[in-house]
């Protein structure tokens, strides 16, 4: 009967309307200030660095294997060490005020500072966390490159810094020193620290090594006048134990950095290794060489030898392949399912560190990131049985008054098809975090003092309210009391406050390469406030206000049709088929 077809049509329309209530309400988008439309480089760079020095914005592009005309066709080498290619570094600068206001009048624009052609390919960069202020006089970054000289491989760390003994007028130029690292075993990863270089080799008998830098490292002579600085012999780190590396190994990537300790003689290291076999293994460790002074050694007046202690360890294993199932439905109502095993690439390892190294953040899988926060409140953590087992101890079993607390958060992806996290950045205080994905969505998290009570908040959707209802804590009062005590003793949890999307944020022209935070409330500038600077790999730099947001778009049935038209079309086709079938074949 025709009335049954009408009921099916009405039911389908109501269903589509009800589904529109499930659409996510977008997070606040930081207000756009300056969006750079034209690219600054012909070829996208491998890495981008944003620096703020003396009221100027510096943009540094780094190409690992630059296609120079005179070396075309000469590239060869099956491993990571290549011959016939060089690294290239290009730096531009402009007055910072020009990107903090939405105007192009009286704009000086970008000016080139330098272009450096290195003698070999680059494999990694390391950026020393800075103060995020208007002057930023402590900015440093380093580049790891490799030179094949006859039959010997040489590994160099070029450290860029701001000289303190220069008599030149502002803005000061970045100078550099080329440091020849000892040995010729491959340098797998490195980290520039305040007074040393932390690095790992592959292969090696030790998980990492340290090389001290002289106290007058940034003094004259500078750049080419300084020549090649031969670094001293490295200090050995934590030795490898049994079964640390899984077999058979196909690929290995590593990242490491130094962590904070109130004892200046303690060297604490965070490491993260990704080993790829038939599976993908992620291993995270925290180790230090704190000297354990016991009552016996203190009575004897002995100074114990420093040895390496494992303070924390975490690991996770993933399958190296994932099933990609494609389903094709023909008009004969026969579904053909095609199974395909897709190999997962070794993930890009990245981390972000606060200036004092008391907070680090790093992605642990596609949608999860971990935060390590330093705390001395072990008096509270001892009351928790889980944390008590993991507190740091000396050889006598006494708790040390220092600890890195682990917390994990899941990033709320805007799209279920959003790619993995490929970059992270922290402000100097460790309370503002930026995470960006391969699809150029930039997620801004805040916590503690960084959260303004007047800041606009995202309206909860129906799905959000259901999640909150399901996640309500129904434990007893004792458990809640202990949890509240721990929360008061530790830095607060991250809250997603803003999201910069590619379309609304002007990020469609190139991949995101770097995110920097800027606080000018105490600087000598007319533009007071907090800002987010996003550097793209095409050389462009966009600026956004962290204090203001774009006007929130209205969410209704019409926006559901325009934004999720693919779902609407699919549901409409299904409803039409049911109605058509009922209309032509009434029972």
Coordinates of C-alpha atoms in Angstrom, one line a residue:
X1 CA 0.0 0.0 0.0
X2 CA 1.2 3.5 -0.8
X3 CA 0.7 4.8 2.7
X4 CA 3.4 2.3 3.9
X5 CA 5.9 3.9 1.4
X6 CA 5.0 7.3 2.8
X7 CA 5.6 6.1 6.4
X8 CA 9.0 4.7 5.3
X9 CA 9.9 8.0 3.7
X10 CA 8.8 10.0 6.8
X11 CA 10.7 7.6 9.1
X12 CA 13.9 8.0 7.0
X13 CA 13.6 11.8 7.0
X14 CA 13.1 11.8 10.8
X15 CA 16.1 9.5 11.3
X16 CA 18.4 11.8 9.2
X17 CA 17.1 14.8 11.3
X18 CA 17.8 13.0 14.6
X19 CA 21.3 12.0 13.4
X20 CA 22.1 15.7 12.9
X21 CA 21.9 16.2 16.7
X22 CA 25.0 13.9 17.0
X23 CA 27.3 16.2 15.1
X24 CA 30.2 17.6 17.2
X25 CA 30.2 21.2 18.2
X26 CA 33.5 22.7 17.0
X27 CA 36.1 23.8 19.5
X28 CA 36.9 27.5 19.6
X29 CA 39.2 28.6 16.9
X30 CA 41.9 31.2 17.8
X31 CA 41.4 34.5 16.1
X32 CA 43.4 34.9 13.0
X33 CA 45.8 37.9 13.0
X34 CA 48.2 37.4 10.1
X35 CA 47.8 34.7 7.4
X36 CA 50.7 34.5 4.9
X37 CA 49.4 33.4 1.5
X38 CA 52.5 33.2 -0.6
X39 CA 55.2 30.5 0.0
X40 CA 58.8 31.6 0.8
X41 CA 60.6 28.5 -0.5
X42 CA 60.5 26.7 -3.8
X43 CA 60.8 23.3 -2.2
X44 CA 59.1 22.4 1.1
X45 CA 61.7 22.1 3.8
X46 CA 62.2 19.1 6.0
X47 CA 62.1 21.1 9.2
X48 CA 61.1 24.6 10.2
X49 CA 62.3 26.6 13.2
X50 CA 60.7 29.8 14.5
X51 CA 62.8 32.0 16.8
X52 CA 61.9 35.3 18.4
X53 CA 64.9 37.5 19.2
X54 CA 65.2 41.2 20.2
X55 CA 61.7 41.9 18.8
X56 CA 62.3 40.2 15.5
X57 CA 60.8 37.0 14.1
X58 CA 63.3 34.6 12.6
X59 CA 62.2 31.8 10.3
X60 CA 64.8 29.0 9.6
X61 CA 64.2 26.4 6.9
X62 CA 66.3 23.2 7.0
X63 CA 66.6 20.8 4.0
X64 CA 68.2 17.5 4.9
X65 CA 69.1 16.5 1.3
X66 CA 68.9 19.7 -0.8
X67 CA 68.8 19.2 -4.6
X68 CA 71.6 21.5 -5.6
X69 CA 72.1 21.8 -9.3
X70 CA 75.8 21.0 -9.3
X71 CA 75.1 17.7 -7.5
X72 CA 72.2 16.4 -9.5
X73 CA 72.4 12.7 -10.3
X74 CA 75.3 12.1 -7.8
X75 CA 73.2 11.0 -4.9
X76 CA 74.0 7.4 -3.8
X77 CA 73.9 5.2 -0.7
X78 CA 71.5 2.6 0.4
X79 CA 71.6 3.4 4.2
X80 CA 71.2 6.6 6.2
X81 CA 74.6 7.8 5.2
X82 CA 74.4 9.4 1.7
X83 CA 77.0 10.8 -0.6
X84 CA 76.5 13.3 -3.4
X85 CA 73.9 15.4 -1.3
X86 CA 74.3 18.3 1.1
X87 CA 72.3 19.9 3.8
X88 CA 71.0 23.5 3.4
X89 CA 69.9 26.0 6.0
X90 CA 68.2 29.3 5.1
X91 CA 67.1 32.0 7.6
X92 CA 64.8 34.9 7.1
X93 CA 63.7 37.6 9.6
X94 CA 61.2 40.5 9.9
X95 CA 60.0 42.8 12.7
X96 CA 57.8 40.8 15.0
X97 CA 55.2 43.6 15.2
X98 CA 54.3 43.0 11.6
X99 CA 52.8 39.6 12.3
X100 CA 51.0 40.6 15.4
X101 CA 48.8 43.1 13.6
X102 CA 46.4 42.5 10.8
X103 CA 47.7 45.0 8.4
X104 CA 50.2 45.2 5.5
X105 CA 50.8 49.0 5.6
X106 CA 54.4 50.1 6.2
X107 CA 55.5 46.4 6.3
X108 CA 59.2 45.8 5.8
X109 CA 58.6 42.1 5.0
X110 CA 61.1 39.3 5.1
X111 CA 64.8 39.9 4.7
X112 CA 67.3 37.1 4.2
X113 CA 69.8 36.7 7.0
X114 CA 71.9 33.8 5.6
X115 CA 72.0 30.7 3.4
X116 CA 74.4 27.9 4.5
X117 CA 75.4 25.0 2.4
X118 CA 76.8 22.2 4.5
X119 CA 79.3 19.6 3.3
X120 CA 77.0 16.6 3.9
X121 CA 73.4 15.6 4.4
X122 CA 71.4 16.5 7.6
X123 CA 69.6 13.8 9.6
X124 CA 68.3 15.6 12.7
X125 CA 67.8 18.9 14.4
X126 CA 67.5 19.8 18.1
X127 CA 66.0 23.0 19.6
X128 CA 66.8 24.2 23.1
X129 CA 63.6 25.4 24.8
X130 CA 63.6 29.2 25.1
X131 CA 61.8 31.7 27.3
X132 CA 58.9 32.6 24.9
X133 CA 59.3 36.3 25.6
X134 CA 59.9 39.3 23.5
X135 CA 63.7 39.3 23.7
X136 CA 64.5 35.6 23.9
X137 CA 68.3 36.0 24.3
X138 CA 68.9 32.3 25.1
X139 CA 67.7 30.9 21.8
X140 CA 69.9 28.0 20.5
X141 CA 69.4 25.1 18.0
X142 CA 71.7 22.5 16.6
X143 CA 71.9 20.5 13.3
X144 CA 73.4 17.1 13.0
X145 CA 75.1 16.4 9.6
X146 CA 77.5 13.9 8.2
X147 CA 80.5 14.2 5.9
X148 CA 82.1 11.4 3.9
X149 CA 85.8 12.2 3.7
X150 CA 87.7 9.6 1.6
X151 CA 87.0 6.3 3.5
X152 CA 86.0 7.9 6.8
X153 CA 82.6 9.1 8.0
X154 CA 82.6 12.2 10.1
X155 CA 79.7 13.4 12.2
X156 CA 79.2 17.1 13.0
X157 CA 76.9 19.1 15.2
X158 CA 76.5 22.7 14.0
X159 CA 75.2 24.8 16.9
X160 CA 73.5 28.1 16.2
X161 CA 73.4 30.6 19.0
X162 CA 73.2 34.3 19.8
X163 CA 76.5 35.9 20.8
X164 CA 76.6 37.8 24.0
X165 CA 79.9 39.6 23.3
X166 CA 78.8 41.3 20.1
X167 CA 78.9 45.1 19.7
X168 CA 76.6 45.0 16.7
X169 CA 73.3 46.9 16.9
X170 CA 70.0 45.0 17.1
X171 CA 68.9 42.7 15.8
X172 CA 71.8 40.4 16.6
X173 CA 72.7 37.8 14.0
X174 CA 72.8 34.1 14.7
X175 CA 76.3 32.7 14.8
X176 CA 77.4 29.1 14.7
X177 CA 80.2 26.7 15.5
X178 CA 80.9 23.4 13.7
X179 CA 81.7 20.6 16.3
X180 CA 83.3 17.4 15.1
X181 CA 82.0 14.6 17.3
X182 CA 84.5 11.9 18.3
X183 CA 84.5 8.5 16.6
X184 CA 82.9 7.5 13.3
X185 CA 80.1 5.2 14.4
X186 CA 76.8 6.3 13.2
X187 CA 75.0 8.9 15.4
X188 CA 71.4 7.8 15.6
X189 CA 69.9 10.7 17.6
X190 CA 71.1 13.7 19.6
X191 CA 69.8 16.5 21.9
X192 CA 71.3 19.9 22.5
X193 CA 71.5 20.7 26.2
X194 CA 72.6 23.8 28.1
X195 CA 76.2 22.8 28.6
X196 CA 76.6 19.5 26.7
X197 CA 75.4 17.3 23.8
X198 CA 73.5 14.2 24.6
X199 CA 73.5 11.6 21.8
X200 CA 73.2 7.9 20.9
X201 CA 75.1 5.7 18.4
X202 CA 74.0 2.8 16.3
X203 CA 75.5 0.3 17.0
X204 CA 77.1 0.9 20.5
X205 CA 77.6 -0.8 23.8
X206 CA 75.9 2.1 25.6
X207 CA 72.4 3.4 25.2
X208 CA 73.6 7.1 25.1
X209 CA 76.7 9.2 25.6
X210 CA 77.4 12.8 26.7
X211 CA 79.9 15.4 25.5
X212 CA 80.5 18.5 27.6
X213 CA 80.6 21.9 25.9
X214 CA 83.0 24.6 27.1
X215 CA 81.7 27.4 29.4
X216 CA 82.8 30.0 26.8
X217 CA 81.3 28.1 23.8
X218 CA 79.3 31.1 22.6
X219 CA 82.2 33.5 22.9
X220 CA 84.3 34.7 19.9
X221 CA 85.5 33.7 17.4
X222 CA 82.2 32.9 15.6
X223 CA 81.0 31.0 12.5
X224 CA 83.6 30.4 9.8
X225 CA 86.3 32.2 11.8
X226 CA 86.0 29.6 14.6
X227 CA 87.0 26.8 12.3
X228 CA 86.2 23.2 13.3
X229 CA 85.9 22.5 17.0
X230 CA 87.0 18.9 17.9
X231 CA 84.8 17.8 20.8
X232 CA 86.5 15.8 23.6
X233 CA 85.9 12.1 24.2
X234 CA 82.4 11.3 25.2
X235 CA 81.2 10.2 28.6
X236 CA 79.6 6.8 28.6
X237 CA 75.9 6.5 29.6
X238 CA 73.7 3.5 30.5
X239 CA 75.1 0.2 29.2
X240 CA 72.9 -2.0 27.1
X241 CA 71.4 -5.0 28.9
X242 CA 70.3 -8.4 27.6
X243 CA 67.3 -8.6 25.2
X244 CA 66.9 -4.8 24.9
X245 CA 66.7 -5.0 21.1
X246 CA 64.0 -7.3 19.5
X247 CA 65.0 -9.5 16.5
X248 CA 64.9 -9.7 13.6
X249 CA 65.2 -5.9 13.4
X250 CA 64.1 -4.0 10.2
X251 CA 64.2 -0.4 11.4
X252 CA 65.1 1.5 14.6
X253 CA 64.4 5.1 15.6
X254 CA 65.3 6.9 18.8
X255 CA 64.7 10.1 20.6
X256 CA 66.2 11.3 23.9
X257 CA 66.5 14.4 26.1
X258 CA 67.8 15.4 29.5
X259 CA 65.3 15.7 32.5
X260 CA 65.5 17.9 35.6
X261 CA 67.0 16.9 38.9
X262 CA 67.5 19.2 41.9
X263 CA 71.0 17.5 42.3
X264 CA 73.3 19.3 39.8
X265 CA 75.6 16.2 39.7
X266 CA 72.7 13.9 38.6
X267 CA 72.3 13.4 34.9
X268 CA 68.7 12.1 34.2
X269 CA 67.8 11.0 30.7
X270 CA 64.5 10.2 29.0
X271 CA 64.8 7.8 26.0
X272 CA 62.2 6.5 23.6
X273 CA 63.0 3.8 21.0
X274 CA 60.9 2.4 18.2
X275 CA 62.0 -1.0 17.0
X276 CA 60.3 -2.5 13.9
X277 CA 60.3 -6.3 13.4
X278 CA 57.3 -8.2 12.4
X279 CA 55.7 -6.0 15.0
X280 CA 56.3 -2.4 16.2
X281 CA 57.9 -2.1 19.7
X282 CA 57.9 1.2 21.6
X283 CA 60.2 1.4 24.7
X284 CA 60.4 4.3 27.1
X285 CA 62.8 4.7 30.0
X286 CA 64.0 7.2 32.5
X287 CA 67.5 6.6 33.9
X288 CA 69.9 8.6 36.0
X289 CA 73.3 8.3 37.6
X290 CA 72.5 9.7 41.0
X291 CA 75.2 8.9 43.6
X292 CA 73.7 6.9 46.4
X293 CA 75.1 8.2 49.6
X294 CA 74.3 5.8 52.4
X295 CA 74.8 6.2 56.2
X296 CA 77.8 3.8 55.9
X297 CA 79.5 5.7 53.1
X298 CA 78.8 9.0 54.9
X299 CA 80.5 7.7 58.1
X300 CA 83.5 6.5 56.2
X301 CA 83.7 9.8 54.3
X302 CA 83.5 7.9 51.0
X303 CA 82.2 9.3 47.7
X304 CA 80.4 6.4 45.9
X305 CA 80.8 5.9 42.2
X306 CA 77.9 6.9 40.1
X307 CA 76.1 4.2 38.3
X308 CA 73.0 4.2 36.2
X309 CA 69.6 3.4 37.8
X310 CA 66.4 2.7 35.8
X311 CA 63.7 4.9 37.4
X312 CA 60.8 4.1 35.0
X313 CA 60.0 2.0 32.1
X314 CA 57.1 1.6 29.7
X315 CA 56.6 -0.4 26.5
X316 CA 53.9 -1.1 24.0
X317 CA 53.7 -3.5 21.0
X318 CA 51.7 -3.0 17.8
X319 CA 51.1 -5.0 14.8
X320 CA 53.3 -3.9 11.8
X321 CA 50.4 -4.6 9.4
X322 CA 46.8 -3.6 9.5
X323 CA 43.9 -5.1 7.6
X324 CA 42.4 -2.8 5.0
X325 CA 39.0 -4.1 4.0
X326 CA 37.2 -2.7 1.0
X327 CA 33.6 -3.7 0.3
X328 CA 32.0 -3.3 -3.1
X329 CA 28.2 -3.7 -3.4
X330 CA 26.8 -4.2 -6.9
X331 CA 23.3 -3.8 -8.3
X332 CA 22.9 -7.6 -8.0
X333 CA 23.0 -7.2 -4.2
X334 CA 26.2 -9.3 -3.9
X335 CA 28.9 -7.8 -1.7
X336 CA 32.5 -8.4 -2.7
X337 CA 35.0 -8.0 0.2
X338 CA 38.6 -7.4 -0.6
X339 CA 41.2 -7.9 2.2
X340 CA 44.5 -6.2 1.9
X341 CA 47.4 -6.2 4.5
X342 CA 48.9 -2.7 4.6
X343 CA 52.4 -2.3 6.2
X344 CA 52.5 0.4 8.9
X345 CA 55.5 2.7 8.7
X346 CA 57.7 3.4 11.7
X347 CA 56.2 6.4 13.4
X348 CA 58.0 9.7 13.6
X349 CA 59.2 10.2 17.2
X350 CA 58.8 13.7 18.7
X351 CA 58.6 15.3 22.1
X352 CA 58.2 18.7 23.6
X353 CA 60.0 20.0 26.7
X354 CA 59.5 23.0 29.0
X355 CA 62.4 25.3 29.6
X356 CA 63.3 23.9 33.0
X357 CA 62.9 20.3 31.7
X358 CA 60.3 19.6 34.5
X359 CA 57.6 18.7 31.9
X360 CA 57.8 16.7 28.7
X361 CA 55.0 15.6 26.4
X362 CA 55.2 13.0 23.7
X363 CA 52.8 11.0 21.6
X364 CA 52.6 7.3 22.4
X365 CA 50.3 6.1 19.6
X366 CA 48.0 7.7 17.1
X367 CA 45.6 9.3 19.6
X368 CA 47.3 9.2 22.9
X369 CA 50.0 11.5 24.3
X370 CA 51.8 11.1 27.6
X371 CA 52.9 13.8 30.0
X372 CA 55.8 13.5 32.5
X373 CA 55.7 16.1 35.3
X374 CA 58.4 16.5 37.9
X375 CA 57.2 16.7 41.5
X376 CA 58.8 16.5 45.0
X377 CA 55.5 15.7 46.7
X378 CA 56.3 12.1 47.4
X379 CA 54.6 12.5 50.8
X380 CA 51.3 12.4 49.0
X381 CA 52.3 9.8 46.3
X382 CA 53.4 7.3 49.0
X383 CA 49.7 6.9 50.0
X384 CA 48.9 5.6 46.6
X385 CA 49.9 1.9 46.3
X386 CA 50.4 2.1 42.6
X387 CA 52.7 5.2 42.7
X388 CA 54.5 4.0 45.9
X389 CA 55.9 1.0 44.0
X390 CA 57.4 3.3 41.4
X391 CA 58.9 6.1 43.5
X392 CA 62.6 6.6 43.2
X393 CA 64.8 5.0 45.9
X394 CA 68.4 4.8 46.8
X395 CA 70.3 1.6 47.5
X396 CA 69.1 1.5 51.1
X397 CA 65.5 1.6 49.9
X398 CA 64.9 5.1 51.1
X399 CA 62.6 7.2 48.9
X400 CA 64.2 10.1 47.0
X401 CA 62.4 13.4 47.2
X402 CA 62.0 13.6 43.4
X403 CA 59.8 11.9 40.9
X404 CA 58.3 12.2 37.4
X405 CA 54.6 11.6 37.5
X406 CA 53.1 10.0 34.3
X407 CA 49.7 10.9 33.0
X408 CA 48.1 10.0 29.7
X409 CA 45.5 11.8 27.7
X410 CA 43.6 11.0 24.5
X411 CA 43.4 13.6 21.9
X412 CA 39.9 14.3 20.7
X413 CA 40.3 14.1 16.9
X414 CA 38.1 16.4 14.8
X415 CA 37.8 13.7 12.2
X416 CA 37.9 9.9 12.6
X417 CA 40.2 9.9 9.6
X418 CA 42.7 12.3 11.1
X419 CA 46.3 11.0 10.9
X420 CA 48.8 10.4 13.7
X421 CA 50.5 13.2 15.8
X422 CA 53.6 14.3 14.0
X423 CA 54.7 17.3 16.2
X424 CA 54.5 18.8 19.6
X425 CA 55.4 22.1 21.3
X426 CA 55.3 23.4 24.8
X427 CA 55.6 26.9 26.1
X428 CA 58.4 27.8 28.6
X429 CA 56.2 27.2 31.7
X430 CA 54.9 23.9 30.5
X431 CA 51.2 24.9 30.7
X432 CA 50.3 25.5 27.1
X433 CA 50.7 22.6 24.6
X434 CA 50.3 22.3 20.8
X435 CA 49.9 19.0 19.0
X436 CA 49.6 18.8 15.3
X437 CA 48.7 15.9 13.0
X438 CA 49.7 14.9 9.5
X439 CA 46.5 16.5 8.2
X440 CA 47.4 19.9 9.7
X441 CA 45.0 20.1 12.6
X442 CA 46.7 21.9 15.4
X443 CA 45.2 21.1 18.9
X444 CA 45.9 23.7 21.7
X445 CA 45.8 22.4 25.2
X446 CA 46.0 24.5 28.4
X447 CA 46.2 23.9 32.1
X448 CA 46.7 25.7 35.4
X449 CA 47.5 29.4 35.2
X450 CA 47.3 29.4 31.4
X451 CA 43.5 28.8 31.5
X452 CA 41.7 32.1 31.7
X453 CA 38.3 32.1 33.5
X454 CA 36.9 34.4 30.9
X455 CA 38.1 32.3 28.0
X456 CA 35.3 31.0 25.7
X457 CA 34.4 27.4 26.2
X458 CA 33.1 24.9 23.8
X459 CA 29.4 24.1 24.1
X460 CA 28.9 20.4 25.0
X461 CA 27.2 18.3 22.4
X462 CA 24.9 15.4 23.1
X463 CA 27.7 12.9 22.7
X464 CA 29.9 14.8 25.1
X465 CA 27.1 14.8 27.8
X466 CA 26.7 11.1 27.4
X467 CA 30.5 10.5 27.7
X468 CA 30.5 12.6 31.0
X469 CA 27.6 10.6 32.3
X470 CA 29.4 7.3 31.6
X471 CA 32.7 8.4 33.0
X472 CA 31.3 9.6 36.4
X473 CA 33.3 8.3 39.3
X474 CA 31.2 6.0 41.5
X475 CA 34.0 5.0 43.9
X476 CA 33.9 5.5 47.7
X477 CA 34.8 8.7 49.6
X478 CA 38.2 7.4 50.7
X479 CA 39.3 6.8 47.1
X480 CA 38.0 10.3 46.1
X481 CA 39.8 11.9 49.0
X482 CA 43.1 10.3 48.0
X483 CA 42.6 11.2 44.3
X484 CA 41.9 14.8 45.2
X485 CA 45.0 15.0 47.4
X486 CA 47.1 13.7 44.4
X487 CA 45.5 16.2 42.1
X488 CA 46.3 19.1 44.4
X489 CA 49.9 18.0 44.7
X490 CA 50.5 17.6 40.9
X491 CA 50.1 19.9 37.9
X492 CA 46.4 20.0 36.7
X493 CA 45.2 17.9 33.8
X494 CA 45.3 19.2 30.2
X495 CA 42.1 20.6 28.7
X496 CA 41.6 21.1 25.0
X497 CA 40.8 24.8 24.6
X498 CA 41.3 25.6 20.9
X499 CA 41.8 23.9 17.5
X500 CA 43.4 25.5 14.4
X501 CA 41.9 23.7 11.4
X502 CA 43.5 23.8 7.9
X503 CA 40.6 25.6 6.2
X504 CA 39.7 28.2 8.8
X505 CA 43.4 28.6 9.9
X506 CA 44.9 29.1 6.5
X507 CA 47.0 25.9 6.7
X508 CA 46.1 24.3 3.4
X509 CA 49.1 25.5 1.4
X510 CA 51.7 23.4 3.2
X511 CA 52.4 21.1 6.1
X512 CA 52.8 22.5 9.7
X513 CA 56.5 22.4 10.7
X514 CA 56.7 24.3 14.0
X515 CA 54.5 26.0 16.6
X516 CA 55.8 28.7 18.9
X517 CA 54.0 30.5 21.8
X518 CA 54.6 34.2 22.6
X519 CA 53.8 36.2 25.6
X520 CA 54.2 40.0 25.2
X521 CA 52.5 41.2 28.3
X522 CA 55.8 42.2 29.8
X523 CA 57.6 43.2 26.6
X524 CA 58.3 46.6 25.2
X525 CA 55.7 46.4 22.5
X526 CA 52.4 48.0 21.7
X527 CA 50.7 44.6 21.1
X528 CA 50.2 43.1 24.5
X529 CA 48.9 39.6 24.9
X530 CA 49.4 35.9 24.1
X531 CA 50.0 34.7 20.6
X532 CA 50.4 31.4 18.7
X533 CA 52.8 31.4 15.7
X534 CA 52.6 28.5 13.2
X535 CA 55.4 28.0 10.8
X536 CA 54.7 26.1 7.6
X537 CA 57.2 24.1 5.6
X538 CA 56.9 26.4 2.6
X539 CA 58.4 29.2 4.7
X540 CA 55.2 31.0 5.6
X541 CA 54.4 32.0 9.2
X542 CA 50.8 32.6 10.5
X543 CA 49.9 34.2 13.7
X544 CA 46.8 33.8 15.9
X545 CA 45.6 35.3 19.2
X546 CA 45.5 32.9 22.1
X547 CA 43.2 35.4 24.0
X548 CA 40.5 35.8 21.4
X549 CA 38.6 33.4 19.2
X550 CA 36.8 33.5 15.9
X551 CA 33.0 33.9 15.9
X552 CA 31.5 30.5 16.6
X553 CA 29.5 29.1 13.7
X554 CA 26.0 28.0 14.3
X555 CA 25.3 24.2 14.4
X556 CA 21.9 23.1 13.0
X557 CA 20.4 20.8 10.5
X558 CA 21.5 22.9 7.5
X559 CA 25.2 22.8 8.7
X560 CA 24.8 19.0 9.0
X561 CA 23.7 18.9 5.3
X562 CA 26.5 21.1 4.1
X563 CA 29.4 19.8 6.3
X564 CA 28.5 16.1 6.2
X565 CA 26.9 15.9 2.8
X566 CA 28.5 12.5 2.2
X567 CA 26.6 10.9 5.2
X568 CA 23.4 12.7 4.2
X569 CA 23.7 11.4 0.6
X570 CA 24.4 7.8 1.7
X571 CA 21.4 7.8 4.1
X572 CA 19.1 9.4 1.5
X573 CA 20.0 6.7 -1.0
X574 CA 19.2 4.0 1.4
X575 CA 15.9 5.6 2.3
X576 CA 15.1 6.0 -1.4
X577 CA 15.8 2.4 -2.1
X578 CA 13.5 1.2 0.7
X579 CA 10.7 3.6 -0.4
X580 CA 11.1 2.7 -4.1
X581 CA 11.0 -1.0 -3.3
X582 CA 7.9 -0.7 -1.1
X583 CA 6.1 1.5 -3.7
X584 CA 6.7 -0.9 -6.6
X585 CA 6.2 -4.1 -4.6
X586 CA 3.5 -3.5 -2.1
X587 CA 2.8 -6.5 0.1

